[in-house]
Amino acid sequence: MSRAEIHHDASDLFAAVKRSAEQIAAFLPEGAAPKIALVLGSGLGSYADALSDAKGIDYAELGFPRSGVVGHAGRLVYGRAAKSETSPGVEVLLMQGRVHTYEGHSLQTVVLPVRAMVMAGCKTVVLTNAAGGVGAGLEAGDLVLLRDHLNLMGDSPLRGPNDDRFGPRFPDMTEVYDAKLRAVAEQVAAKLSIRLKSGVYAGLLGPQYETPSEVRMLRGLGADLVGMSTVPEAIVARHMGAKVLGMSCVSNLAAGMSGQPLSHEEVTETANRVRATFIKLLDGIMAELVSLC
Ligand code: HPA
């Protein structure tokens, strides 16, 4: 089956996810039971260095698709986040990089790792990305908490026969990004004096960046951020009943807003610039999740 095709047999898909979940379980150290999955977007993968007792495995060994995009390492890392003298920290599974549907993968393939991590026990999924800023007042380098999304990819990772073992045929999407987790993130940001805005993320297919007219359209539709990921992962996590927290790093102002052409270098450069703040915030959130998850 070509990567871009979807499984038309729901039990085949379920079996593929189950296989990956079992491979994750086999990779975990004895007694480990991570309940939080973290997906790190473009240039943000270095949070893995902040984990204690870390252990990594190549995506290929887990049946995960590999990304060819610069800034996406392609390793799953297990470790303890926010470990300190007074806290054992919280166990996490962390994806350094993700694949995108614009690389030629079906959305089913794109979301396989998230489904596998949820099946392996991660009932909280933290999704991060680098995004273009569309909303008024956003600047490159801003960190933004997702409060909702617009699926403008023209496709759904749930297309095809539904396997009820994942979730219902028509899952509710009223609160994709968990209100309690958002409140925690906001409290942590306030405590650390980190400016954290909130916004609606529009997920587009890409890979070309938007035209200025498309950006105006997105603003009219209520988008604050635009990117090429996150939405499908959030959909399947909710489909499986996991809680989702989403966070964007504004890597650039969207097309037509700054007078400058966009480039992937700018995206990774901004991510590099805000990395330390981003890691501090993420670590603070993880410290709070020690008692919540
Ligand atoms: N548009 C779409 N995706 C992006 C952007 C953008 O401006 N920046 C980072 N990812």
XYZ file of C-alpha atoms and ligand atoms in Angstrom:
303
model
C 0.000 0.000 0.000
C 1.369 3.402 -0.906
C 1.975 5.807 1.963
C -0.543 8.285 0.596
C -3.349 5.731 0.557
C -5.515 4.964 3.504
C -6.361 1.647 5.106
C -9.782 0.668 3.813
C -9.934 -2.131 6.341
C -10.395 -0.618 9.787
C -9.030 -3.674 11.560
C -5.786 -3.457 9.495
C -5.279 0.066 10.724
C -6.063 -0.907 14.296
C -3.571 -3.769 14.032
C -0.852 -1.420 12.713
C -1.385 1.002 15.600
C -1.452 -1.862 18.098
C 1.836 -3.180 16.710
C 3.473 0.213 17.217
C 1.981 0.503 20.719
C 3.457 -2.902 21.573
C 6.838 -1.855 20.169
C 6.691 1.244 22.378
C 5.862 -0.919 25.410
C 8.814 -3.210 24.613
C 11.166 -0.223 24.368
C 10.121 1.272 27.728
C 12.288 0.557 30.767
C 10.936 -2.009 33.219
C 8.079 -0.558 35.248
C 7.756 2.614 33.173
C 4.224 3.844 32.452
C 4.267 7.274 30.786
C 0.879 8.962 30.649
C 1.936 12.066 28.735
C 2.861 12.202 25.064
C 4.669 15.244 23.742
C 5.047 16.079 20.074
C 7.738 18.654 19.425
C 7.503 20.751 16.283
C 10.078 22.359 13.976
C 13.214 23.326 15.845
C 11.676 22.530 19.249
C 12.954 18.959 19.602
C 15.694 19.913 22.067
C 13.287 19.638 25.007
C 14.419 16.007 24.958
C 17.742 17.246 26.414
C 15.855 18.518 29.462
C 14.599 15.030 30.359
C 16.156 12.861 33.055
C 16.746 9.119 32.694
C 16.196 9.581 28.951
C 16.245 6.758 26.446
C 15.572 7.103 22.725
C 14.597 4.924 19.802
C 14.483 5.577 16.073
C 11.001 5.922 14.556
C 11.842 3.188 12.050
C 11.965 0.639 14.877
C 8.448 1.553 15.950
C 6.799 1.477 12.546
C 6.502 5.271 12.707
C 6.872 7.225 9.464
C 10.055 9.312 9.223
C 10.174 12.968 8.273
C 12.563 14.344 5.706
C 12.077 17.915 6.948
C 15.019 19.770 8.489
C 14.513 20.200 12.242
C 12.627 16.905 12.699
C 14.964 14.319 14.221
C 12.764 11.208 13.989
C 13.340 9.774 17.474
C 10.952 8.811 20.223
C 12.383 9.576 23.653
C 11.205 8.268 26.999
C 12.234 10.180 30.088
C 11.255 12.083 33.206
C 10.330 15.726 32.806
C 10.611 18.285 35.602
C 12.606 15.972 37.873
C 14.132 17.826 40.819
C 15.439 17.244 44.331
C 11.894 17.451 45.620
C 9.994 15.774 42.788
C 10.433 12.499 40.891
C 9.190 14.338 37.816
C 6.672 12.980 35.383
C 7.219 10.239 32.828
C 6.766 11.303 29.225
C 7.048 9.936 25.727
C 8.405 12.611 23.476
C 8.416 12.721 19.699
C 11.323 14.663 18.217
C 9.716 15.674 14.973
C 6.672 14.521 13.063
C 5.693 13.775 9.488
C 3.328 15.964 7.525
C 0.748 15.092 4.944
C 2.480 17.415 2.428
C 5.395 14.973 2.408
C 3.050 12.538 0.659
C 1.769 10.636 3.675
C -1.931 10.035 4.222
C -3.326 11.669 7.337
C -3.806 8.153 8.720
C -0.044 7.655 8.471
C 0.680 11.112 9.888
C -1.282 10.341 13.061
C -0.141 6.753 13.608
C 2.465 7.722 16.230
C -0.026 9.740 18.276
C -2.572 6.930 18.151
C 0.118 4.441 19.187
C 1.264 6.575 22.131
C -2.332 6.999 23.341
C -2.879 3.255 22.996
C 0.360 2.704 24.941
C -1.157 4.628 27.858
C -0.617 8.343 27.187
C -3.992 9.830 27.987
C -2.655 13.386 27.769
C -1.177 14.605 24.504
C 0.801 17.836 24.287
C 1.164 19.076 20.711
C 3.587 21.821 19.786
C 4.382 23.462 16.495
C 5.960 26.408 14.755
C 3.220 28.478 13.135
C 2.678 31.638 11.156
C 1.057 34.478 13.074
C -2.182 35.650 11.476
C -3.983 37.393 14.344
C -3.577 41.070 15.139
C -0.917 41.751 17.734
C 1.050 38.546 17.253
C 4.810 38.820 16.826
C 7.486 36.368 15.774
C 8.682 34.602 18.912
C 5.294 34.692 20.686
C 4.122 31.537 22.424
C 0.426 30.851 21.920
C -1.857 28.360 23.611
C -4.355 26.796 21.221
C -7.960 27.220 22.301
C -9.449 25.738 19.118
C -8.606 24.889 15.538
C -9.903 25.097 11.979
C -9.350 21.954 9.945
C -8.664 23.367 6.475
C -6.635 20.400 5.224
C -9.509 19.175 3.083
C -9.216 15.761 4.688
C -9.590 14.011 8.024
C -7.417 11.367 9.669
C -10.743 9.650 10.460
C -11.666 9.248 6.778
C -12.320 5.623 5.909
C -14.099 2.911 7.858
C -14.241 3.607 11.584
C -12.905 1.118 14.101
C -15.015 1.579 17.234
C -12.070 0.422 19.347
C -10.466 3.803 18.594
C -13.601 5.851 19.165
C -16.989 6.768 17.688
C -17.725 7.380 14.010
C -18.743 10.989 14.662
C -16.613 12.258 17.538
C -17.502 15.486 19.302
C -15.013 18.335 18.791
C -16.575 20.927 21.086
C -13.516 21.120 23.316
C -10.518 19.743 21.461
C -8.010 21.609 23.637
C -8.710 20.770 27.261
C -9.863 23.768 29.309
C -8.260 22.500 32.550
C -4.901 21.915 30.888
C -5.093 25.361 29.303
C -5.750 26.910 32.698
C -2.712 25.077 34.091
C -0.543 26.334 31.219
C -1.752 29.893 31.769
C -1.055 29.738 35.501
C 2.435 28.377 34.897
C 3.178 31.081 32.309
C 1.999 33.792 34.722
C 4.136 32.370 37.524
C 7.198 32.312 35.281
C 6.422 35.756 33.791
C 6.271 34.258 30.310
C 3.843 35.929 27.943
C 1.450 33.260 26.691
C -1.295 34.330 24.329
C -4.229 32.211 23.237
C -5.444 31.602 19.713
C -7.174 29.524 17.053
C -4.892 27.448 14.811
C -5.769 26.899 11.169
C -4.289 23.669 9.809
C -3.571 23.774 6.064
C -2.122 21.170 3.763
C 0.935 23.170 2.621
C 3.799 22.793 1.786
C 3.724 26.205 0.112
C 3.173 29.050 2.514
C -0.019 31.025 2.101
C -0.622 33.927 -0.240
C -1.453 37.290 1.357
C -5.069 36.805 0.174
C -5.247 33.428 1.869
C -3.913 35.003 5.048
C -6.639 37.690 4.909
C -9.188 34.923 4.376
C -7.855 33.000 7.366
C -8.053 36.084 9.563
C -11.658 36.565 8.409
C -12.397 32.966 9.360
C -11.177 33.569 12.893
C -7.682 32.089 12.702
C -4.841 33.523 14.779
C -2.223 31.010 13.645
C -1.557 29.011 10.526
C 0.435 25.829 10.139
C 0.645 22.423 8.492
C 0.366 20.038 11.432
C -1.274 19.501 14.848
C -4.924 19.447 13.714
C -4.979 15.782 12.571
C -3.096 14.699 15.707
C -5.520 16.597 17.949
C -8.493 15.011 16.146
C -7.309 11.426 16.658
C -6.241 12.060 20.250
C -9.767 13.330 21.014
C -11.259 10.454 19.018
C -9.466 8.087 21.415
C -10.584 10.073 24.459
C -7.194 11.585 25.316
C -6.854 15.154 26.580
C -5.008 17.596 24.370
C -2.898 20.656 25.082
C -1.677 22.598 22.044
C 0.997 25.252 21.881
C 2.430 27.211 18.968
C 5.614 29.174 18.663
C 4.989 32.008 16.212
C 7.975 31.560 13.944
C 7.011 34.305 11.511
C 4.224 36.681 10.684
C 2.057 35.087 7.989
C 2.569 36.071 4.352
C 1.946 39.686 3.458
C 2.050 40.897 7.051
C 5.715 41.806 7.379
C 6.673 42.750 3.829
C 9.290 39.972 3.853
C 9.137 36.670 1.945
C 8.822 33.591 4.185
C 11.442 30.879 4.508
C 11.877 27.666 6.474
C 15.186 29.087 7.766
C 13.267 31.920 9.426
C 10.944 29.342 11.003
C 13.795 27.355 12.550
C 15.770 30.492 13.493
C 12.857 31.877 15.498
C 12.313 28.511 17.142
C 16.007 28.568 18.133
C 15.643 32.071 19.552
C 12.681 31.234 21.806
C 13.794 27.712 22.636
C 14.960 28.523 26.168
C 11.675 30.238 27.071
C 9.651 27.519 25.410
C 11.508 24.828 27.363
C 11.074 26.708 30.627
C 7.328 26.945 30.020
C 7.000 23.318 28.948
C 8.998 22.166 31.960
C 6.821 24.283 34.265
C 3.695 22.745 32.770
C 5.143 19.241 33.167
C 5.920 19.976 36.829
C 2.220 20.742 37.345
C 1.163 17.623 35.477
C 3.092 15.467 37.976
C 0.070 15.651 40.249
C -2.606 15.831 37.524
C -1.740 12.842 35.324
N 2.337 29.231 7.271
C 2.108 27.908 7.374
N 2.829 27.117 8.142
C 3.818 27.662 8.853
C 4.112 29.030 8.809
C 3.320 29.861 7.963
O 3.510 31.081 7.861
N 5.167 29.232 9.636
C 5.480 28.033 10.188
N 4.672 27.074 9.720
